[in-house]
XYZ file of C-alpha atoms in Angstrom:
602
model
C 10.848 -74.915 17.769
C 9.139 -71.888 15.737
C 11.978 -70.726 13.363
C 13.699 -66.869 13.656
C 11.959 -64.382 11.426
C 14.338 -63.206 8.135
C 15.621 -59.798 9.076
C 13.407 -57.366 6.968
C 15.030 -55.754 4.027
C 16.138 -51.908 4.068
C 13.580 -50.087 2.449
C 14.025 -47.863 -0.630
C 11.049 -44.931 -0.776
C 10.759 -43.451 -4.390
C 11.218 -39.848 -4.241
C 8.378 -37.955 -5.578
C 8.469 -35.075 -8.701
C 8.549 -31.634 -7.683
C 5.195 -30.439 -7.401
C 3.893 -27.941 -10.272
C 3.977 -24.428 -9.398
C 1.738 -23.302 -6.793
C 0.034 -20.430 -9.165
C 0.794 -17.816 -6.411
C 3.708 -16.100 -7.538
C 5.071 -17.611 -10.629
C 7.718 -14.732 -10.311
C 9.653 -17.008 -7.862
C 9.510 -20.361 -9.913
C 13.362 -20.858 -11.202
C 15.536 -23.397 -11.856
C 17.268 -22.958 -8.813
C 13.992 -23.167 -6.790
C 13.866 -26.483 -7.705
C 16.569 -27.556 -7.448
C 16.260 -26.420 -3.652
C 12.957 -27.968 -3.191
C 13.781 -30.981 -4.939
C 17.147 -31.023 -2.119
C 14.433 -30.550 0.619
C 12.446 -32.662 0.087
C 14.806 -35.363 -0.777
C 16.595 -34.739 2.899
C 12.470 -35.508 3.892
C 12.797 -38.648 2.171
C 16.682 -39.742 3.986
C 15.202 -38.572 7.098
C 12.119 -41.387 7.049
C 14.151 -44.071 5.267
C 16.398 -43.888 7.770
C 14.177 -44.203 10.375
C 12.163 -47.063 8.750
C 15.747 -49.000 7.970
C 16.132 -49.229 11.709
C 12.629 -50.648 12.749
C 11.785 -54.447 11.960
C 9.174 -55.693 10.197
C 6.893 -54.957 7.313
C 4.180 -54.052 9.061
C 6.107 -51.091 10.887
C 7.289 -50.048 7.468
C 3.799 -49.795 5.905
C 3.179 -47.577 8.906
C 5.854 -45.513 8.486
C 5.448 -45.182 4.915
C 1.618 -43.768 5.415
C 3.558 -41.455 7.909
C 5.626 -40.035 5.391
C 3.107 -39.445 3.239
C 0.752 -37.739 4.946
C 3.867 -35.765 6.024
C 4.660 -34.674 2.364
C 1.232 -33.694 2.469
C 0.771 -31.489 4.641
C 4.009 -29.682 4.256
C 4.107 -28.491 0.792
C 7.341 -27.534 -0.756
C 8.069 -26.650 -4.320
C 8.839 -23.482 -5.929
C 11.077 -22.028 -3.582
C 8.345 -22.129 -1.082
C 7.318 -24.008 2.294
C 3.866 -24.175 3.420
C 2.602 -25.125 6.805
C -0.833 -23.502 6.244
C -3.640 -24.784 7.941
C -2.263 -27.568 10.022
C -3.293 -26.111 12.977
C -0.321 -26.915 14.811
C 0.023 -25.588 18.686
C 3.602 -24.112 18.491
C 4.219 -22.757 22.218
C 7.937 -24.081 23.330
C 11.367 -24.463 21.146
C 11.042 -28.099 21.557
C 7.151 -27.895 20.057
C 8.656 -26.452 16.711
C 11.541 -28.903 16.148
C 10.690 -30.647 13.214
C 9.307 -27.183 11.616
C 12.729 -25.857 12.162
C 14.227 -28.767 10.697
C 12.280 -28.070 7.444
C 13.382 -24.573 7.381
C 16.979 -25.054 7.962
C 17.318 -27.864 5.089
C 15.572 -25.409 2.543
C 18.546 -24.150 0.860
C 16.686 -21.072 -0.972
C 13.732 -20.583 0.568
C 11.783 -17.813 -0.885
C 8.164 -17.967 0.781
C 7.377 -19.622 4.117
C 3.403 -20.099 4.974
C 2.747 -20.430 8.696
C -0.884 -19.750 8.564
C -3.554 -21.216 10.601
C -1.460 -22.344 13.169
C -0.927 -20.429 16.927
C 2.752 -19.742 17.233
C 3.946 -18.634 21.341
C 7.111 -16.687 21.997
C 9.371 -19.231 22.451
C 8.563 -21.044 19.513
C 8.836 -17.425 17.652
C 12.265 -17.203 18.991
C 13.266 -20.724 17.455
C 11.378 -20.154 14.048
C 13.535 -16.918 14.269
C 16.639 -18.054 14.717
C 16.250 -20.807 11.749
C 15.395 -17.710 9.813
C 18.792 -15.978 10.175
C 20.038 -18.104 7.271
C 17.504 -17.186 4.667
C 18.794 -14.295 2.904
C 16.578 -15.120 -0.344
C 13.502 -15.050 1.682
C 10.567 -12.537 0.169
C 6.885 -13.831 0.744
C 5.982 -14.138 4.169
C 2.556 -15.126 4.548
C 1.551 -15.131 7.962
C -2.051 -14.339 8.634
C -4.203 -15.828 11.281
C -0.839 -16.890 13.488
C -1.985 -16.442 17.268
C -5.515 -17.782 17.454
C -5.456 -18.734 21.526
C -3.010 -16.606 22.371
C -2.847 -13.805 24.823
C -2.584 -10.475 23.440
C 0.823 -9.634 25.498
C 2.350 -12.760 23.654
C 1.962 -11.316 20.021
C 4.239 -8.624 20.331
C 7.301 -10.227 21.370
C 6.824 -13.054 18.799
C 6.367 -10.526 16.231
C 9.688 -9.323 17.280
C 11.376 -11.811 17.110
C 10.254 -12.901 13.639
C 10.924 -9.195 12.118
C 14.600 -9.445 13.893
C 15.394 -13.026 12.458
C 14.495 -11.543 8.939
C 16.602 -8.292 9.501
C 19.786 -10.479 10.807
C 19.020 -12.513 7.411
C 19.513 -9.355 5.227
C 16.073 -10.511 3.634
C 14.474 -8.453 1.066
C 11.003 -9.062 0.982
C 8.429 -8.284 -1.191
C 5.222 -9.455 0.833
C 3.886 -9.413 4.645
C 0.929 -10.952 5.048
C -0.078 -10.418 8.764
C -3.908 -10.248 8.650
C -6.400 -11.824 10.713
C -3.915 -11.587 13.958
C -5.641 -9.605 16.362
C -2.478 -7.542 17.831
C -4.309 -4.433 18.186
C -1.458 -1.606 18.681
C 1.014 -2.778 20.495
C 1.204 -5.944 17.747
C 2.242 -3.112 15.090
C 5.246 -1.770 17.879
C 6.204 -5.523 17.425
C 6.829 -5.285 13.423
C 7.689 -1.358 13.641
C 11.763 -2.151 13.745
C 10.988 -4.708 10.848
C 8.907 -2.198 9.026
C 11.228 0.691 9.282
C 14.794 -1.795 8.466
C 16.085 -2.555 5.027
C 14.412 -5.740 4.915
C 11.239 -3.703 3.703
C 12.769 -1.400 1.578
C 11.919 -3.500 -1.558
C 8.255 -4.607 0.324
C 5.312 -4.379 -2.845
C 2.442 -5.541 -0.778
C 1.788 -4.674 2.869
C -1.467 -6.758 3.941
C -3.119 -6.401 7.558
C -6.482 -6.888 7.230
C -8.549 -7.525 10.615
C -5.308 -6.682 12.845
C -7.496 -4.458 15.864
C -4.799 -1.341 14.996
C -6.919 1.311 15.821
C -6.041 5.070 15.758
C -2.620 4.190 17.808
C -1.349 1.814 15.400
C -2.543 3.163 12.504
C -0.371 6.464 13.313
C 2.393 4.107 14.277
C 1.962 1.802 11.104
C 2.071 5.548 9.035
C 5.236 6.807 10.941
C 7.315 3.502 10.054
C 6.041 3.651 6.574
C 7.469 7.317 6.367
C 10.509 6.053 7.994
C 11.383 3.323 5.597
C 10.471 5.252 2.843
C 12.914 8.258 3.616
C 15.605 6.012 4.702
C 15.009 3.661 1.378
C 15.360 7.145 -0.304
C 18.783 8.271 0.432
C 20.037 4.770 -0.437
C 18.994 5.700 -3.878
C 16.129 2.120 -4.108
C 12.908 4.471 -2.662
C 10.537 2.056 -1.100
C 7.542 1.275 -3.991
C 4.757 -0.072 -1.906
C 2.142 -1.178 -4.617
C -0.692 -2.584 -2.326
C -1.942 -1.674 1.111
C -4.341 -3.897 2.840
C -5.769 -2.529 6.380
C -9.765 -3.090 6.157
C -11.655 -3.817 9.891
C -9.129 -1.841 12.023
C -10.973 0.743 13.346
C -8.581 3.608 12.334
C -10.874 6.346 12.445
C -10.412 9.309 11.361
C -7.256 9.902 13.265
C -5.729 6.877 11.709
C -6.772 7.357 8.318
C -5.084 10.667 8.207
C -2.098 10.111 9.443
C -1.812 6.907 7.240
C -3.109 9.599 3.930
C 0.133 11.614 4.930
C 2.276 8.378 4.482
C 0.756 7.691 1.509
C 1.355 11.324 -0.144
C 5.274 10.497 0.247
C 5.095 6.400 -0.832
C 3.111 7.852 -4.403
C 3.747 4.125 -6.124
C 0.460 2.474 -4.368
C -1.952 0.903 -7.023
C -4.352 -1.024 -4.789
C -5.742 0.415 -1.567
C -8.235 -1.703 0.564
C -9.211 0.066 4.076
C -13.183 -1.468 4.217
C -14.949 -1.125 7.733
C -12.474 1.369 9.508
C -15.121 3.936 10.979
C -13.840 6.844 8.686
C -16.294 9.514 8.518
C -15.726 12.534 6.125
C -12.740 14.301 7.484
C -10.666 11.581 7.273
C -11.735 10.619 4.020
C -11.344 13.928 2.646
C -7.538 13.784 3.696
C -7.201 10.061 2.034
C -8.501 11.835 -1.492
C -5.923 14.328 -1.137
C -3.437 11.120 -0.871
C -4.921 9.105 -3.540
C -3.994 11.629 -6.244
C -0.918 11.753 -5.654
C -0.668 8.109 -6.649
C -1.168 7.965 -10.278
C -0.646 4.513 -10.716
C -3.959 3.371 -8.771
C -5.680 0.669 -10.363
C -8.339 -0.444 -6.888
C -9.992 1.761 -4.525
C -11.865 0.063 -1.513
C -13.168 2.221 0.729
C -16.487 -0.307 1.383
C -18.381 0.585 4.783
C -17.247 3.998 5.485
C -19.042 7.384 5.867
C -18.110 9.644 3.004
C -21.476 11.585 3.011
C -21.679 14.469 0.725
C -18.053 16.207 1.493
C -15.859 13.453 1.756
C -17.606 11.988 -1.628
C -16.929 15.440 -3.540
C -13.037 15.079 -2.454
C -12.747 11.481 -3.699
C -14.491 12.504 -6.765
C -11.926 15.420 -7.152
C -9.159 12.964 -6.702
C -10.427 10.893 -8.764
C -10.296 13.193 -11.884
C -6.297 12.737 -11.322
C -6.076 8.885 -11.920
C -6.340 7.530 -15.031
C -5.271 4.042 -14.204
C -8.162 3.126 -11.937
C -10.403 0.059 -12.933
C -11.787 -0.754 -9.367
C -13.910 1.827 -7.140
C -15.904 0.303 -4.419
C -17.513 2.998 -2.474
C -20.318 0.854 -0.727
C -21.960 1.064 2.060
C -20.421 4.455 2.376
C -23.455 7.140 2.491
C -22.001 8.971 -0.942
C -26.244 10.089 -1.273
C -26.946 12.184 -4.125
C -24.770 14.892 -4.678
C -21.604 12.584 -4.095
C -23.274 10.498 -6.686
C -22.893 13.413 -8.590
C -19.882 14.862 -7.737
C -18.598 11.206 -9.063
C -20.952 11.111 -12.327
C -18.486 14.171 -13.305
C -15.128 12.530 -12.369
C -16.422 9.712 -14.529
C -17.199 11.871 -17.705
C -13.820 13.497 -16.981
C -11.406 10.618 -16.331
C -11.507 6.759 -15.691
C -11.069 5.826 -18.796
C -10.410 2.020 -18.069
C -13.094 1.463 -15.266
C -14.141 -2.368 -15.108
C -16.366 -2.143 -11.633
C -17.957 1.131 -9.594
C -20.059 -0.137 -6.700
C -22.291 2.769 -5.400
C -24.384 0.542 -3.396
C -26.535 1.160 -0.127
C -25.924 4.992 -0.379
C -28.677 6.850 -0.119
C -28.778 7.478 -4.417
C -32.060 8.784 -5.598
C -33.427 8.162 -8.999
C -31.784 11.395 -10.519
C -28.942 10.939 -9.482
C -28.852 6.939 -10.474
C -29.548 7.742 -13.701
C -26.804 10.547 -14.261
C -24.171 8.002 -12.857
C -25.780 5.340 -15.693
C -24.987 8.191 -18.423
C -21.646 9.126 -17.271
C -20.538 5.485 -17.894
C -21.425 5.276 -21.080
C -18.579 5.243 -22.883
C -16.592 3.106 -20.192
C -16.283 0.235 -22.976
C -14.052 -2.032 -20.229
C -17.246 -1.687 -17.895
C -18.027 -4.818 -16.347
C -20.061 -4.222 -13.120
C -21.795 -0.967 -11.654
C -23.785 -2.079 -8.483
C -26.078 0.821 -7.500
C -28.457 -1.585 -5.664
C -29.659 -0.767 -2.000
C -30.366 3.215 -2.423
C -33.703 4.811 -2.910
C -34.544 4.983 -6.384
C -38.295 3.667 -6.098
C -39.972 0.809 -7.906
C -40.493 3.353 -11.088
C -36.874 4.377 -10.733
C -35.371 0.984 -10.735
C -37.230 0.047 -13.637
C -35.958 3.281 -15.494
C -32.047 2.717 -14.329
C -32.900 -0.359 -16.001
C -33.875 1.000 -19.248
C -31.482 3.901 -19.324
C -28.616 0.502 -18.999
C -30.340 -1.377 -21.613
C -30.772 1.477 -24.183
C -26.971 1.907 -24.193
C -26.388 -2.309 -24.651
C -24.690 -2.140 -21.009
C -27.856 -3.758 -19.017
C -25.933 -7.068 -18.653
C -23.442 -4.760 -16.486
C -26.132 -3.432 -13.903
C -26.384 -5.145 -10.551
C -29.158 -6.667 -8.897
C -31.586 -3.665 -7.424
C -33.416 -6.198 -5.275
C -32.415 -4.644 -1.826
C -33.624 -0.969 -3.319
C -35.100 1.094 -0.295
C -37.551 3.077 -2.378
C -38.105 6.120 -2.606
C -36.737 8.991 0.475
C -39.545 10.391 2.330
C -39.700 14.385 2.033
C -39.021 14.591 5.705
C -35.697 11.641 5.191
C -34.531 14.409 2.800
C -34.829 17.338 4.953
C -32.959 15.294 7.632
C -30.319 14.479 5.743
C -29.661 18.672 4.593
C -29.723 19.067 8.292
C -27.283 16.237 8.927
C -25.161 18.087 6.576
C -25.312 21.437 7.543
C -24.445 20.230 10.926
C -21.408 18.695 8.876
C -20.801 21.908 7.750
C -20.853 23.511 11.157
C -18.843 21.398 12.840
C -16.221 21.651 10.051
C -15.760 25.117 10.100
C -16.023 25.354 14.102
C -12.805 22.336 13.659
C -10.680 24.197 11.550
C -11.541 27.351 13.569
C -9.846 25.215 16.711
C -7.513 23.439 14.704
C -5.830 26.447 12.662
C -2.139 26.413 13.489
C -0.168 29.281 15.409
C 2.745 27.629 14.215
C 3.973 26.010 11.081
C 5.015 22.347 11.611
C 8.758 21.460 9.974
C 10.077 17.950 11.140
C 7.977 18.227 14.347
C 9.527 21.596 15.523
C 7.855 24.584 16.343
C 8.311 27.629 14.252
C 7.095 31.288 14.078
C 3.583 31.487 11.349
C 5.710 32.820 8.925
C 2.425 32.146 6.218
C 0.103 34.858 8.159
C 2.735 37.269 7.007
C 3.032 38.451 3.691
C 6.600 37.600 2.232
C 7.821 38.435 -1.020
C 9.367 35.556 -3.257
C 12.989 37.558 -2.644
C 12.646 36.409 0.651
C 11.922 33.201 -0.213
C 14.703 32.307 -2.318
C 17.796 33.613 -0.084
C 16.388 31.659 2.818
C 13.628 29.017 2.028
C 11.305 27.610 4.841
C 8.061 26.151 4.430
C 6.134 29.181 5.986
C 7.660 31.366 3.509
C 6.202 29.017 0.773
C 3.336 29.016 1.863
C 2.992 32.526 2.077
C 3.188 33.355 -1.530
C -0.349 32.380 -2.023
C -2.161 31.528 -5.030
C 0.197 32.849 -6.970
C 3.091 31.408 -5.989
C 3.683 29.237 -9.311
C 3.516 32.500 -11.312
C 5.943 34.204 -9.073
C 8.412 31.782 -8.855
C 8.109 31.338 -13.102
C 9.031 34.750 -13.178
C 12.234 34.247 -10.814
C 13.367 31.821 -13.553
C 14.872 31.622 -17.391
C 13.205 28.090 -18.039
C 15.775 27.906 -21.231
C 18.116 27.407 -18.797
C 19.067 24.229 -17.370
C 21.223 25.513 -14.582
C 19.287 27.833 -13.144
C 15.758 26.067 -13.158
C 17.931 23.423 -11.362
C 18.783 25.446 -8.556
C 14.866 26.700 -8.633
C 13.889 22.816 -8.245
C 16.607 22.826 -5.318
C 15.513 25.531 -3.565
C 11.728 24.423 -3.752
C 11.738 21.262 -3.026
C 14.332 21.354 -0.006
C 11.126 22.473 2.476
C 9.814 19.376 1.565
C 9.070 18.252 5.640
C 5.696 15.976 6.713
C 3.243 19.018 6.495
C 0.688 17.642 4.119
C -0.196 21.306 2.933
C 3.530 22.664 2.628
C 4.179 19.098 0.991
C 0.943 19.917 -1.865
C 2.521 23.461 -2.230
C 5.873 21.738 -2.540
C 5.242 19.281 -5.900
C 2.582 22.038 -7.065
C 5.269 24.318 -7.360
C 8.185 22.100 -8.795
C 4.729 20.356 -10.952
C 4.668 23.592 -13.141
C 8.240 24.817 -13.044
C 9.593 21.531 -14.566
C 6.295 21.000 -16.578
C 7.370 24.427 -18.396
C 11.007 23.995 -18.532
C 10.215 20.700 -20.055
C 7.860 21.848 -22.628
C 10.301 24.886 -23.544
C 12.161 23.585 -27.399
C 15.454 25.261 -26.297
C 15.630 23.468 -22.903
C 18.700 20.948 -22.209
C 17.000 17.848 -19.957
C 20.404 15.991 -19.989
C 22.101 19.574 -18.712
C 18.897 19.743 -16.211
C 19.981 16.569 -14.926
C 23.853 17.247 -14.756
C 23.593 20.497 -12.950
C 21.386 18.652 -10.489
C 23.896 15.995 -9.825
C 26.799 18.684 -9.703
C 24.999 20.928 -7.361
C 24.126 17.574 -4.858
C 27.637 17.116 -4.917
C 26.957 13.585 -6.649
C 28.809 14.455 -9.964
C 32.007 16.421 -9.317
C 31.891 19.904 -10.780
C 34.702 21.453 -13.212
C 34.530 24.707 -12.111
C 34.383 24.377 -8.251
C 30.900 25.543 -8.129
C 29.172 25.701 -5.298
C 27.620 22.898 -3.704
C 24.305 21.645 -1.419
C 24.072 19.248 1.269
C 21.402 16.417 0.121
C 18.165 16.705 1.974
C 15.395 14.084 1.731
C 13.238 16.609 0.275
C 15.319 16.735 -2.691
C 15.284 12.792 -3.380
C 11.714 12.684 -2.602
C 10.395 15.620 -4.569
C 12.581 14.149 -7.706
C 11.013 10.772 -7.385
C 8.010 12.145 -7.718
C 8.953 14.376 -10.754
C 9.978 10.984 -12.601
C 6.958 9.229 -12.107
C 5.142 12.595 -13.896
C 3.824 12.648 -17.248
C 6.172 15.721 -18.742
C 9.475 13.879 -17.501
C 10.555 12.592 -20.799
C 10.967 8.700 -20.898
C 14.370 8.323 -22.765
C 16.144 10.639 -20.034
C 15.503 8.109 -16.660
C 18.228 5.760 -17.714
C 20.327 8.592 -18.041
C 18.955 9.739 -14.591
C 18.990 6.477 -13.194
C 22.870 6.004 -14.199
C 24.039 9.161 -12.435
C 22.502 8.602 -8.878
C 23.551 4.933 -9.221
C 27.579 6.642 -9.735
């Protein structure tokens, strides 16, 4: 009679250590965050045990044990963060993303949640969604490469849904990674409620590289970012987008401009990638009017675009502005020779802390070459300058070379390998008649495209700037065709309207200005030209009161309450956005922002 088998004995699983951070954002690594992963992935641990306590045998629980650690594995937690990256899981029904729910739901204080490399459906959106209503603390969501399989009518509504679970969560997040996803323009309708909600007031880094947007969703994409930014505005936290990622989406010129009007009003980017978009110059030439207007760029990718001679001049312009810049990368992008130039001089001028310029395959002759090689001279933090791919001709490689190695800065110089050699004499003449078609067809477009009618908040109004109007006129009624209309002088007129020793009243100039503040990129220049050199003066003046400056503002706004009754203005978002840009200005004296900061916050 063979003898009953001993019951097996409940097994105990060791619970592992917390993982080390994850390197990625070390911001997020806290006490707490462990203490929330460690809670997570002990419920991991319960949930196995007790699965394995109600099986018999050894052999099941060596099984189940492998289970769980492949398991622990593949889903990473530590750090405030859960990772399902690259398992390649087919997510199409609720029932499909069960146990990924699970995970969410028993992380306490998750932070970051990684769902690449796995194809997510609608319904299985919806339930990821709804576990997401809980996670208030939520901030990195890295998301890339999500739909691989899907139909293109699926992405939107999964998009959706994910951007409503975060709003309902009152999530603040600080990165949205949706690259690599394929949703052409109707995939950026999907995140356009998520984009334009509080959730992304506080976003730093916007990334949707390879997304298909085109010119549609690029001007939807710029519209949102407007939106949030205005709205994040009068709440008093302005939105402070640091990096934009949007290379291989086709945006065209169309796109690019109206995302270089969104990016005149954000003014806090530092890193802008938009490689491969099919941007020729016009549309480049209105992204260099953008880029100076954020002072705080540190990376400029523009890679495998067409600049040609115009739209290099106007980056080169731009660039004179930044000081902060350590990455250009204008390759691929047909800059030829007198772009090369244009940017020699921006580099003698400025970029004082440049670390890489790339400048290959753009039609750069030897002169030229060797002017950019001088104008870098003195770039002590240079660590790369890639002019390889032009035309500079064996003898001109050799002397680029030289002219690099004379000034102890060869070991910076690229690889010339894929030179072209030297332009042919009829090449040349091609390329002045390329460009003087350029030249035609620029001035026969704005011929065509010269407005009847100035533009304020999308509504028609008379041309007040083909009138002359005097700066009288101005100030009892302001408009944006009025401001316009004072000309080239308008900075000295308005100067003249003005005792800059006096707090009050260059307050009320400030006011007055910076109320026409609307989404016309020129009025918007004229705009923070104009309140540029007021303040720059006033500030500069010995007698003048900044703390008074301040005051009066808040009095007049109606956000400090006045002693004497005086009269006061309703708030307009010009006001708000004009003085954010004032702050972030080099005369706006330091020690005054707390002050500053205190009185909005009241």
């Amino acid at each position: 009679m063979k003898s009953t088998p001993a019951r097996a004995a409940p097994v105990t699983v060791a619970k592992p250590a917390i993982r080390p951070p994850c390197g990625s954002h070390p911001q997020t690594c806290t006490a707490g965050n462990d203490q929330a992963a460690a809670a997570h992935t002990s419920h991991l641990i319960d949930m196995y045990t007790q699965n394995l306590n109600k099986r018999r045998g050894n052999r099941m629980a060596s099984i189940d044990i492998a289970q769980l650690a492949e398991s622990l594995a593949k889903t990473q937690v530590g750090d405030g963060e859960l990772s399902f990256k690259g398992r390649g899981l087919k997510l199409d029904s609720a029932q499909s993303v069960e146990e990924l729910v699970r995970e969410i739901e028993a992380f306490p204080e998750l932070q970051a949640l990684r769902l690449e490399g796995n194809t997510v459906g609608v319904e299985a959106a919806k339930a990821i969604a709804r576990a997401l209503e809980s996670k208030s603390q939520l901030q990195f969501c890295y998301w890339s490469d999500m739909f691989t399989g899907r139909l293109r009518s699926e992405i939107p509504p999964a998009l959706t849904s994910l951007g409503n679970g975060l709003i309902r969560a009152g999530a603040r997040l600080a990165e949205l990674d949706l690259s690599d996803n394929a949703f052409g323009p109707d995939g950026v309708r999907g995140i356009e409620a998520l984009l334009k909600s509080a959730s992304c007031h506080s976003l730093r880094e916007l990334r949707l590289n390879n997304c298909g947007m085109g010119v549609g969703g690029g001007k939807i994409l710029a519209a949102a970012l407007m939106d949030c930014h205005t709205q994040s505005a009068l709440l008093g936290t302005p939105l402070r987008l640091k990096v934009f990622v949007a290379g291989r989406n086709r945006l065209e010129n169309e796109g690019a401009t109206a995302l270089a009007q969104a990016f005149q009003v954000l003014g806090s980017l530092e890193e802008v990638h938009m490689p491969q978009n099919g941007i020729n110059h016009p549309g480049v030439r209105a992204l260099a009017g953008a880029m100076w207007l954020n002072p705080q760029l540190r990376v400029l990718n523009f890679n495998d675009n067409t600049f040609t001679k115009k739209g290099a001049i106007a980056m080169a312009k731009a660039l004179k502005h930044l000081r902060n810049v350590q990455v250009i990368n204008f390759g691929d992008c047909l800059v030829r020779s007198q772009g090369a130039l244009a940017i020699a001089e921006a580099l003698r001028e400025g970029l004082p802390i440049l670390k890489e310029l790339n400048l290959s395959f753009g039609e750069i002759t030897e002169e030229a070459a060797l002017l950019v090689a001088d104008a870098v001279k003195d770039k002590s933090q240079l660590e790369k300058l890639d002019l390889n791919g032009n035309c500079l001709g064996e003898d001109g490689c050799e002397a680029l070379k030289d002219t690099m190695d004379a000034m102890n800065m060869g070991n910076t110089l690229c690889s010339l390998s894929d030179d072209e050699g030297e332009l042919e004499d009829d090449e040349e003449d091609a390329d002045r008649e390329e460009e003087e078609d350029d030249e035609d067809s620029e001035l026969q477009d704005e011929e065509v495209e010269e407005p009847d009618a100035v533009t304020e908040n999308g509504v028609s109004t008379p041309d007040e700037s083909s009138t002359p109007v005097d700066i009288d006129s101005f100030l009892s009624a302001p408009s944006p065709g009025k401001l316009l209309s004072l000309g080239t002088k308008r900075n000295l007129l308005i100067e003249q309207q003005v005792d800059v020793s006096d707090a009050g009243k260059t307050a009320a100039m400030f006011l007055k200005i910076s109320s026409v503040y609307g989404e016309d990129l020129q009025v918007r220049r004229a705009v923070l030209e104009s309140t540029d050199a007021l303040l720059k003066k006033a500030f500069s003046c010995p007698s003048f009161q900044t703390y008074d400056f301040i005051s009066s503002l808040m009095t007049m706004l109606a956000l400090l309450k006045s002693e004497d009754n005086a009269k006061t203005l309703s708030v307009v978002p010009g006001h708000l956005l004009v003085l954010e840009h004032v702050v972030r200005q080099v005369y706006f004296p330091r020690d005054h922002l707390s002050t500053l900061d205190a009185l909005v916050s009241r």
